[in-house]
CSV table of C-alpha atoms and ligand atoms in Angstrom, one decimal:
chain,number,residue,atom,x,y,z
Q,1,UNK,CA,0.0,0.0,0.0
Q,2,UNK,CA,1.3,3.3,-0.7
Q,3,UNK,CA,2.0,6.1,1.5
Q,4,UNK,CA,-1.2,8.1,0.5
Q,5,UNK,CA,-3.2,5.5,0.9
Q,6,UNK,CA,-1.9,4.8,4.6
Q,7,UNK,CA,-2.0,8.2,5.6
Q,8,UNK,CA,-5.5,8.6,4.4
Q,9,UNK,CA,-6.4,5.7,6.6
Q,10,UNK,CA,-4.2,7.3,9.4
Q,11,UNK,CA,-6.1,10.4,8.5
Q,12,UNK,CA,-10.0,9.2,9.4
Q,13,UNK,CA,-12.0,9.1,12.4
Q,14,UNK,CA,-11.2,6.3,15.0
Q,15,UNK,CA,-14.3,4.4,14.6
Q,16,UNK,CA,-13.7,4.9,11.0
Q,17,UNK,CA,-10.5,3.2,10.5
Q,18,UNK,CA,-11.6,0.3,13.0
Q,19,UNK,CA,-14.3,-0.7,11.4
Q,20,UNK,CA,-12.3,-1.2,8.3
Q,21,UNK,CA,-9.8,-3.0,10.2
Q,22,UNK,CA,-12.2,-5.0,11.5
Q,23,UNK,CA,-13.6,-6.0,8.3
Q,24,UNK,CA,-10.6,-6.9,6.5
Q,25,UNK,CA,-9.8,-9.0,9.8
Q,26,UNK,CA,-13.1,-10.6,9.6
Q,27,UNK,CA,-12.4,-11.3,6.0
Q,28,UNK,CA,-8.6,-13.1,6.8
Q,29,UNK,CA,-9.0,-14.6,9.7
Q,30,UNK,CA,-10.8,-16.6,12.4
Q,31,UNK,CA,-12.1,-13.6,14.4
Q,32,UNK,CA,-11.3,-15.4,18.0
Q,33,UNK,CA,-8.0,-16.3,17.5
Q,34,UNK,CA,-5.1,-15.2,19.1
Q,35,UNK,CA,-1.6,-17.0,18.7
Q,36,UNK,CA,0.5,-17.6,21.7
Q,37,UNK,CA,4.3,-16.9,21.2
Q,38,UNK,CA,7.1,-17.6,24.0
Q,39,UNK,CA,10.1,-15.6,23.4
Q,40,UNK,CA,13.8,-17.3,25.1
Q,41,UNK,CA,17.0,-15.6,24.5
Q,42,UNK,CA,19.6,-17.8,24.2
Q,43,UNK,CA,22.3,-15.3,24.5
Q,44,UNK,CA,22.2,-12.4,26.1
Q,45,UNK,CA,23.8,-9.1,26.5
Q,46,UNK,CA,27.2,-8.2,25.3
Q,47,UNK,CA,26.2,-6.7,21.4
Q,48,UNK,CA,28.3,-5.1,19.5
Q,49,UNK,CA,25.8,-2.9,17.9
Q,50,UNK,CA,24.5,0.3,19.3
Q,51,UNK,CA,21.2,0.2,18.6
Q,52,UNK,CA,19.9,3.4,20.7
Q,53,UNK,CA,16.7,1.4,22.5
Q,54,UNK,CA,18.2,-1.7,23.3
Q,55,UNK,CA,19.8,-3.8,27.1
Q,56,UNK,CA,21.6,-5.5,25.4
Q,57,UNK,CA,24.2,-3.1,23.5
Q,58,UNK,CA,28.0,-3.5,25.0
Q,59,UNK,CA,27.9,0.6,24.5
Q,60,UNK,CA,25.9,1.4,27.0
Q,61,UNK,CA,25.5,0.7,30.9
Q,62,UNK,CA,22.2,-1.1,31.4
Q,63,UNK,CA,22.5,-3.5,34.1
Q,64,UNK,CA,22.3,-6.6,31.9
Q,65,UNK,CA,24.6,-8.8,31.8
Q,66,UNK,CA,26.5,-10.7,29.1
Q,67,UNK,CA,26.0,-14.6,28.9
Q,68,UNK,CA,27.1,-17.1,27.1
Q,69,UNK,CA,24.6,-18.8,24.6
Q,70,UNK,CA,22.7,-21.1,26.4
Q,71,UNK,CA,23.1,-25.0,26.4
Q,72,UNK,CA,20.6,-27.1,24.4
Q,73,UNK,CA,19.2,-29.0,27.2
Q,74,UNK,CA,17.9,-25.9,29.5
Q,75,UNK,CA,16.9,-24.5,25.8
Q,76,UNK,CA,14.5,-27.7,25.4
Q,77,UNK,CA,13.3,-27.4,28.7
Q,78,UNK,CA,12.0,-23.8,28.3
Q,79,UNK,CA,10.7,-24.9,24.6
Q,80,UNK,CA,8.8,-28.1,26.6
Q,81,UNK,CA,7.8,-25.8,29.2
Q,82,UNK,CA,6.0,-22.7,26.5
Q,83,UNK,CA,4.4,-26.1,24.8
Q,84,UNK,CA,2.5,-27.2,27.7
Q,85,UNK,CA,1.6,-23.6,28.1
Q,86,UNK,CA,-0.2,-23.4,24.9
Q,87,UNK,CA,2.4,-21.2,23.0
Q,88,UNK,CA,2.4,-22.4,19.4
Q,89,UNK,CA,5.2,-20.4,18.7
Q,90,UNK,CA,8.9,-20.6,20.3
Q,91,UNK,CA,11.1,-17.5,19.2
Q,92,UNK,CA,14.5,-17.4,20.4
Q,93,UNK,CA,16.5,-14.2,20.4
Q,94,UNK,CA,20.6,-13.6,20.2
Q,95,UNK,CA,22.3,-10.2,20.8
Q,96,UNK,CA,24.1,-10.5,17.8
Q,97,UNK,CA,25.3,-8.7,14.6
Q,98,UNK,CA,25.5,-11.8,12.9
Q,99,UNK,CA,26.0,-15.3,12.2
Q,100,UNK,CA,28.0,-16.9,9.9
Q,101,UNK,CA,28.3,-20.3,8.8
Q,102,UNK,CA,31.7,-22.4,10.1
Q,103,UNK,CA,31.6,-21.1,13.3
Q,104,UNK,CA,30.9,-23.0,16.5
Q,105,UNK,CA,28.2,-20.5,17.8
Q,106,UNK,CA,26.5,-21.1,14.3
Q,107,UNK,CA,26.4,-24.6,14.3
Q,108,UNK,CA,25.5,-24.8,18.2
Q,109,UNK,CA,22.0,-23.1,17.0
Q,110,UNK,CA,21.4,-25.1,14.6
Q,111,UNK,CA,22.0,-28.3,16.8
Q,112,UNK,CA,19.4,-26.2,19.7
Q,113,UNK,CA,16.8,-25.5,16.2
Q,114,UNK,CA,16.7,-29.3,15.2
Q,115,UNK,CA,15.7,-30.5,18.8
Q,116,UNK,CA,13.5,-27.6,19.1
Q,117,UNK,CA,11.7,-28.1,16.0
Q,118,UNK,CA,10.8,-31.8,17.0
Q,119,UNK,CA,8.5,-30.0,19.7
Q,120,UNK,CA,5.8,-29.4,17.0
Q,121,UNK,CA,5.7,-25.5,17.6
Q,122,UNK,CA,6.6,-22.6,15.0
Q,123,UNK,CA,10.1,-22.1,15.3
Q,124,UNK,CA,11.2,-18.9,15.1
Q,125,UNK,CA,15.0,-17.2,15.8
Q,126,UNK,CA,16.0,-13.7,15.7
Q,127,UNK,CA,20.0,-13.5,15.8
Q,128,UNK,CA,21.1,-10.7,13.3
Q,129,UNK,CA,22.5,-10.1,10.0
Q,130,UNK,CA,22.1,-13.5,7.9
Q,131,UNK,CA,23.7,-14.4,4.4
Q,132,UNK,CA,22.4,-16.6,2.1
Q,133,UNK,CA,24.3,-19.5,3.5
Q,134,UNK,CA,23.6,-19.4,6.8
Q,135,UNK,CA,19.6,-18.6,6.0
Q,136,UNK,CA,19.7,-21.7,3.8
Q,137,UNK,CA,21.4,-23.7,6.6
Q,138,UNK,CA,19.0,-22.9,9.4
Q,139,UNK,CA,15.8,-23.4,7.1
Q,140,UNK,CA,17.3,-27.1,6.9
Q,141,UNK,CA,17.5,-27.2,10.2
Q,142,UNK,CA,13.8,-26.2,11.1
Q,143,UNK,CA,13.6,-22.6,11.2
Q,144,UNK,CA,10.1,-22.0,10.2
Q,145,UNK,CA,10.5,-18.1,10.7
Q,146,UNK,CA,12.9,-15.7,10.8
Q,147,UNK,CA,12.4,-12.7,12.5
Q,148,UNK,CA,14.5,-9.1,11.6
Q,149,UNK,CA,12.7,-5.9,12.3
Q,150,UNK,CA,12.7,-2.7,10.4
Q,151,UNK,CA,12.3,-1.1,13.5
Q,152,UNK,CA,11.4,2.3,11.5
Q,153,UNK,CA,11.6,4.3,8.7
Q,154,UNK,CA,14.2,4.5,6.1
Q,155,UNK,CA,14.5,7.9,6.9
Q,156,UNK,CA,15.2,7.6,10.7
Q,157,UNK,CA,17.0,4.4,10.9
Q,158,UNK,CA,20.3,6.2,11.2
Q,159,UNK,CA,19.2,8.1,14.4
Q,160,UNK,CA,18.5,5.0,16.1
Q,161,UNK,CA,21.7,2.8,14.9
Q,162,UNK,CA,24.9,3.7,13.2
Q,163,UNK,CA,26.7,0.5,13.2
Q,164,UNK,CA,24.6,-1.2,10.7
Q,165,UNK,CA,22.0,0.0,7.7
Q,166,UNK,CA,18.4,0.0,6.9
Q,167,UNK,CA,19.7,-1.6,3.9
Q,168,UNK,CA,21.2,-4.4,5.6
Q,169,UNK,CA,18.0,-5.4,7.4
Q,170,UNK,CA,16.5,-5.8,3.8
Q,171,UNK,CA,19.6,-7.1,2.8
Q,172,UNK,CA,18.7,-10.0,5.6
Q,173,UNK,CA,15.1,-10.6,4.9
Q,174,UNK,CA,15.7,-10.8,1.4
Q,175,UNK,CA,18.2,-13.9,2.7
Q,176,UNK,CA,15.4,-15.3,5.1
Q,177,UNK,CA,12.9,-14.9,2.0
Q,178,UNK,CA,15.0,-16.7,-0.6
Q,179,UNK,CA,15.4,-19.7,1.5
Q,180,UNK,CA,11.9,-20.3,1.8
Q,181,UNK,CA,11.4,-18.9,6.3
Q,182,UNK,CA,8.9,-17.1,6.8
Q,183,UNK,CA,9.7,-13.6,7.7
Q,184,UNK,CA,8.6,-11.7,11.1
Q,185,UNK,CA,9.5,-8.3,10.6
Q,186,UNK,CA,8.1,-5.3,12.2
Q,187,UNK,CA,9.0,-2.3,14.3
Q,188,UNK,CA,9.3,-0.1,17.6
Q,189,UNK,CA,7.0,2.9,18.2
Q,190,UNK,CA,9.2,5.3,20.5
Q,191,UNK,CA,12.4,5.9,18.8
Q,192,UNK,CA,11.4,9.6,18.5
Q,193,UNK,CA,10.0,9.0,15.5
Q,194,UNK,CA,7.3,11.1,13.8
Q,195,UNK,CA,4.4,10.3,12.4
Q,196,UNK,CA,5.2,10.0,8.8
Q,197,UNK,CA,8.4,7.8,10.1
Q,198,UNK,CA,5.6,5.0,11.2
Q,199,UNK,CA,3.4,5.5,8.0
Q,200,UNK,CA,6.5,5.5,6.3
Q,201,UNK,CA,7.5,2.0,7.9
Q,202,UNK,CA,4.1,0.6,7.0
Q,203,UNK,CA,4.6,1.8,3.7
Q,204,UNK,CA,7.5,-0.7,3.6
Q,205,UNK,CA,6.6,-3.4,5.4
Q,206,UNK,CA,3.6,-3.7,2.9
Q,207,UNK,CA,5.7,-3.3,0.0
Q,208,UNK,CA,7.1,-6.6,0.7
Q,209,UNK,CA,7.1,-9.4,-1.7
Q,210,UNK,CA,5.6,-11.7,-0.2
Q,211,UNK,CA,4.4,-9.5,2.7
Q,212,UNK,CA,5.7,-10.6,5.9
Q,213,UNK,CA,4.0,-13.8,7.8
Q,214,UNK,CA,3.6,-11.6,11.0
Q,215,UNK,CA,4.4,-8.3,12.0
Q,216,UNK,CA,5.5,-7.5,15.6
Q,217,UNK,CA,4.5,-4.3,16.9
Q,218,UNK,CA,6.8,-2.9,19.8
Q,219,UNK,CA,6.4,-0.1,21.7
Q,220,UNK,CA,9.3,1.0,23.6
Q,221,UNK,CA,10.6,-0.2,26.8
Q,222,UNK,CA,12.6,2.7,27.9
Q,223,UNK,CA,15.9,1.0,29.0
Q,224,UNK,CA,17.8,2.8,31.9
Q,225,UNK,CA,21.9,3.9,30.4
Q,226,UNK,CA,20.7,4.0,26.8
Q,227,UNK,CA,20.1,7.2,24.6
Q,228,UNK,CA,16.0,6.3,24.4
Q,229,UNK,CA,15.9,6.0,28.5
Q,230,UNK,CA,13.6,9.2,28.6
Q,231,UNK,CA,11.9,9.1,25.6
Q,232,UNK,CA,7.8,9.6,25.7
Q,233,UNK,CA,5.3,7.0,26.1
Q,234,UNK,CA,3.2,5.7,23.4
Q,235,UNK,CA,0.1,7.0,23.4
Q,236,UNK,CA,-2.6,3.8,23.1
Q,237,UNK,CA,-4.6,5.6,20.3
Q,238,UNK,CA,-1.3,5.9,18.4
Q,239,UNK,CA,-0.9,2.1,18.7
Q,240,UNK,CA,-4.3,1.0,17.9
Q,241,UNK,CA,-4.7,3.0,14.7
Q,242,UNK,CA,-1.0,1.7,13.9
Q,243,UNK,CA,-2.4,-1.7,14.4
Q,244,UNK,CA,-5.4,-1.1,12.5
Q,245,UNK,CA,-3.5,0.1,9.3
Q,246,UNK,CA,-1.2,-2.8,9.6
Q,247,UNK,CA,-4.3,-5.2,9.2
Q,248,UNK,CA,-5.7,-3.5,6.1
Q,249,UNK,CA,-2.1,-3.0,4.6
Q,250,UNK,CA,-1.1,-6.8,5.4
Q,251,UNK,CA,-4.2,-8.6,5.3
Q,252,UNK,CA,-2.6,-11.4,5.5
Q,253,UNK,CA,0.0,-11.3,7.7
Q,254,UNK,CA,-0.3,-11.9,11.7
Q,255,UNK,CA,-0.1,-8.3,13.2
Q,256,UNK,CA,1.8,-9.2,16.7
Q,257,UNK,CA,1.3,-6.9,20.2
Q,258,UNK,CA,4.9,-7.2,21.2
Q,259,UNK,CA,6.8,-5.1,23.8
Q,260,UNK,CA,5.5,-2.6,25.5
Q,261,UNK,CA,2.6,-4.5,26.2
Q,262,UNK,CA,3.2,-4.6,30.3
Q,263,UNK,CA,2.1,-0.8,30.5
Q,264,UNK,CA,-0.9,-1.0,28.3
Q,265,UNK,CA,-4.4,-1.4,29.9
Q,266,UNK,CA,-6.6,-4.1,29.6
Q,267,UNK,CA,-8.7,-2.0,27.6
Q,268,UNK,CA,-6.1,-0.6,25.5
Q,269,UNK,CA,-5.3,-4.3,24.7
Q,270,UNK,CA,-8.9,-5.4,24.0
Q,271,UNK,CA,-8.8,-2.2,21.6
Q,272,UNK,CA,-5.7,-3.1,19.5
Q,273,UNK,CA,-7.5,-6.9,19.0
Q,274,UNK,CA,-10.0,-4.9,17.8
Q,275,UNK,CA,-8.4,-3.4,15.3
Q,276,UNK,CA,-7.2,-6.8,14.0
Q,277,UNK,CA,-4.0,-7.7,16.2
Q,278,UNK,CA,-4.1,-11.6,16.4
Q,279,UNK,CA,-1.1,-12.6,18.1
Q,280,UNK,CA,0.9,-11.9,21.6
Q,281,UNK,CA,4.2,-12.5,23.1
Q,282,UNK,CA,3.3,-14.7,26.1
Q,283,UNK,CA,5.2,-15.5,29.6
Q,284,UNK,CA,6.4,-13.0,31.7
Q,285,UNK,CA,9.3,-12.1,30.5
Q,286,UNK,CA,10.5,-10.5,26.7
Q,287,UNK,CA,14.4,-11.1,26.8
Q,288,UNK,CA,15.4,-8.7,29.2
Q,289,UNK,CA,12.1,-6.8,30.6
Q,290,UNK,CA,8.6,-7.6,31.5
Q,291,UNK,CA,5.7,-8.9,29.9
Q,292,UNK,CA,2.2,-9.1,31.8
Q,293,UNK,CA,2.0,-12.7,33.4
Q,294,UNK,CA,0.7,-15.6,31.3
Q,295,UNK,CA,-2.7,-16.1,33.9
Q,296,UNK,CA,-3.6,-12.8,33.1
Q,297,UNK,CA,-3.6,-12.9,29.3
Q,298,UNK,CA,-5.3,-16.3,29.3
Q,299,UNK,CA,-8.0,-14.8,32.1
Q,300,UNK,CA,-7.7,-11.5,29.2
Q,301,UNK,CA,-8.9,-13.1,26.7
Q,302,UNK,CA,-11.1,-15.7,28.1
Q,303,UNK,CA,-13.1,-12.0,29.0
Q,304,UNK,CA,-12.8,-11.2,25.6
Q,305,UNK,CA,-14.0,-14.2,24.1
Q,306,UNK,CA,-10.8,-14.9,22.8
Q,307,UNK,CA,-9.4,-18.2,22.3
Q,308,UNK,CA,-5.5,-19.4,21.8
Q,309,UNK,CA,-4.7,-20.6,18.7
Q,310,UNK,CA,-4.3,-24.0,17.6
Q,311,UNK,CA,-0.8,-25.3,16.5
Q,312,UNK,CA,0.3,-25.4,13.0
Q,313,UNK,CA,4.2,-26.0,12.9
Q,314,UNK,CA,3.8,-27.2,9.3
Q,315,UNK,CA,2.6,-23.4,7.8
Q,316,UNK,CA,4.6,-22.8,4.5
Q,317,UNK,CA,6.2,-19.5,4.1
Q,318,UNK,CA,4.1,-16.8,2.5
Q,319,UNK,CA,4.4,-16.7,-1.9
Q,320,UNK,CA,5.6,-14.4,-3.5
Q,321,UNK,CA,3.6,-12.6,-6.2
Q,322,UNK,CA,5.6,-13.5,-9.4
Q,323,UNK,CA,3.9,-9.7,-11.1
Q,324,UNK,CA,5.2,-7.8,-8.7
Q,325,UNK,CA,9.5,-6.9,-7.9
Q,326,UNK,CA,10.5,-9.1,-4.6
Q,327,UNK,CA,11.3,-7.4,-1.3
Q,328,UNK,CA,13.6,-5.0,-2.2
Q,329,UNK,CA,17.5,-6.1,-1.0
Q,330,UNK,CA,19.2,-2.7,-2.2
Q,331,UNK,CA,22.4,-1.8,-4.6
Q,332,UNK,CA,25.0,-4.8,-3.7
S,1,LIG,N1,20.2,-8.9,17.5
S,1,LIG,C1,19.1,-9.2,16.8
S,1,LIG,C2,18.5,-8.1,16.0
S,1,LIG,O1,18.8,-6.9,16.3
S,1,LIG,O2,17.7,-8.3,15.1
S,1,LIG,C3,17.9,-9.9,17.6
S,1,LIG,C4,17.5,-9.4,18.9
S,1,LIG,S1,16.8,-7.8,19.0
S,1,LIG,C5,16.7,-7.6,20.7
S,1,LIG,C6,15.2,-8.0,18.4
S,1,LIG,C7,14.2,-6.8,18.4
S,1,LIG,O3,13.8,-6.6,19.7
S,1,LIG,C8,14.7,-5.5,17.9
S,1,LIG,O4,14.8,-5.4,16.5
S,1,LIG,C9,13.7,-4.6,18.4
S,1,LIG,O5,12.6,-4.4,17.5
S,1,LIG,C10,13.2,-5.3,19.7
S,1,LIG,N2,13.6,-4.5,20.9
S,1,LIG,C11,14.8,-4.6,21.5
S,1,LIG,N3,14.9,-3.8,22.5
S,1,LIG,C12,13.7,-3.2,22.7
S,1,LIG,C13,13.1,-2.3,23.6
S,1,LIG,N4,13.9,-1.7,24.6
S,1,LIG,N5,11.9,-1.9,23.4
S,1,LIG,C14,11.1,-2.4,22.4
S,1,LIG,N6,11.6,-3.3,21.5
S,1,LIG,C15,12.9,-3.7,21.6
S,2,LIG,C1,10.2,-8.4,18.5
S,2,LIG,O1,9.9,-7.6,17.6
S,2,LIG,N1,10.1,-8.1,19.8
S,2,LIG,C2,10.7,-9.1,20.6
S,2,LIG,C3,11.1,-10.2,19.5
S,2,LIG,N2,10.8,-9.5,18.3
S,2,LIG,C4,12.5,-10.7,19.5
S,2,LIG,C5,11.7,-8.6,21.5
S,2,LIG,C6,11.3,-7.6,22.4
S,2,LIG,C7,12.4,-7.2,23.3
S,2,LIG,C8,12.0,-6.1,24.3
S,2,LIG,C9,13.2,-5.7,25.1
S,2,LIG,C10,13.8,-6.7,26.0
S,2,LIG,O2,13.1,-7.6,26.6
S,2,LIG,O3,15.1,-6.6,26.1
S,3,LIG,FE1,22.4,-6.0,19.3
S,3,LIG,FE2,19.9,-6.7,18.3
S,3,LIG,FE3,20.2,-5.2,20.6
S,3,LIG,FE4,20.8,-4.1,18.2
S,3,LIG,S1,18.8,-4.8,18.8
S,3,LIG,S2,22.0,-4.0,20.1
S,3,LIG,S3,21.7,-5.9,17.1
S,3,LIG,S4,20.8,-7.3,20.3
């Protein structure tokens, strides 16, 4: 969808846009359901990168710790443990720049994603920058998405992070694409950002070809030692018509309520399922900071109506549309 488009959506009455929302939802998907995702990082703290928001940057003096990447077995026992709970996806997160194939970290994820993947849950990682090789490599293994955000606009990116490109995130998902992963790809709202930065990220997450299999919507979580510690709060309207515009733009795609979710009401919640968000991160904790406790989502959405959704580990990546040019993966 083009800019114009989105910000004439951004543009209309609340009620306006929802009910739009809602009816694409309705159209897409089964109105009740609501997938259950448990995040694990598997190695934490200690990145090389600066991204401005994050704990887990070696720039900056946040109180996390840096850990070695975790051994398969307590790995399996957190996936056996998010199974049981009902999460049909298991994500697991790396503060990393990269990967690349050869190395011993590499293959030790690999060996945690072919144990995971016997679980019978999505399988998703999130570890940084990816070639072709390694993308191939860990689809074989039983990646069934990968996930690399945007995070925002184009235009904005290089406020947030210096020591990598908006460019190399395509250049990434392009990777993921090609070998056949699903891609979860999304952003933050919070980054000092203006509105036409968000629009403008909507604007390219749509453009994808094929459009990403879900979108995670973060809001910041202000991280105390980082440049983005004082930054304002989200306001929830500013979320839900986000999330609303993301359903009609990606009709297809599973719009995700992702950090940030701890300080949002239970109203502000039931609002942004609403407007067509159909999937959650779930346990009470993201990779470093808090997420609201799994009782209280379930006893959420049990008010709501809402039900958890069924597994489906075997979901094939998203097609591309063979008319149109494939996610674009810049110059080189
Ligand atoms: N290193 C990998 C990368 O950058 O893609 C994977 C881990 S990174 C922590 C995954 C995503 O978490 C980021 O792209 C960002 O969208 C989100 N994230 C990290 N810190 C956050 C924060 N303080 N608030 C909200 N979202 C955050
Ligand atoms: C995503 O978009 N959000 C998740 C997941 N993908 C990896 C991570 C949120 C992290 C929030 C900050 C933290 O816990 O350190
Ligand atoms: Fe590293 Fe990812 Fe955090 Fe950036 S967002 S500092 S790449 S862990």
């Amino acid at each position: 969808m083009n800019y114009a488009d989105i910000q004439r959506l951004y543009q209309l009455p609340l009620f306006e846009l929802l009910k739009q929302s809602r009816a694409v939802h309705e159209a897409h998907w089964p109105e009740r359901e609501v997938q259950l995702c448990t995040l694990l990082s598997i190695k934490t703290g200690g990145c090389s990168e600066d991204c401005g928001y994050c704990a887990q940057s070696a720039r900056y003096t946040t109180g996390v710790v840096a850990e070695k990447l975790m051994a398969k077995d307590a790995v399996m026992e957190k996936a056996r443990a998010a199974k049981a709970n009902g999460s049909t996806r298991f994500c697991m997160g790396a503060a990393w720049k990269g990967v690349r194939e050869g190395t011993e970290k590499f293959e030790q994820v690999l060996d945690i994603v072919r144990d995971v993947s016997t679980l019978g849950m999505e399988v998703c990682v999130t570890l940084g920058e990816l070639g072709s090789g390694e993308a191939v490599k860990l689809k074989q293994a039983g990646v069934t998405a990968y996930n690399h955000n945007i995070d925002t606009s184009p235009e904005h990116y290089p406020n947030v992070v210096t020591t990598h490109t908006f460019d190399d995130r395509l250049r990434t998902i392009r990777h993921a694409q090609d070998a056949g992963m699903s891609v979860c790809c999304g952003g933050i709202l919070g980054l000092g950002e203006g509105v036409e930065d968000r629009l403008r990220m909507l604007e390219v997450l749509s453009s994808f070809n094929p459009q990403p299999e879900s979108v995670p919507i973060n809001m910041l979580m202000p991280i105390k030692g980082t440049p983005m510690e004082e930054n304002a709060q989200v306001d929830v309207f500013d979320l839900v018509r986000l999330v609303a515009i993301a359903r009609i733009a990606m009709p297809r795609t599973k719009v995700r309520l992702s950090a940030g979710r701890y300080s949002l009401s239970r109203e502000g919640q039931a609002l942004c399922y609403y407007a067509g968000a159909n999937s959650i991160f779930y346990g009470e904790k993201l990779l470093t900071t808090v997420n609201p406790r799994a009782n209280e989502d379930l006893a959420l959405l049990r008010e709501l109506g809402l039900v958890p959704q069924s597994p489906n580990p075997a979901q094939a990546a998203p097609i591309a549309d063979g008319a149109k040019p494939l996610t674009p993966c810049c110059a080189s």
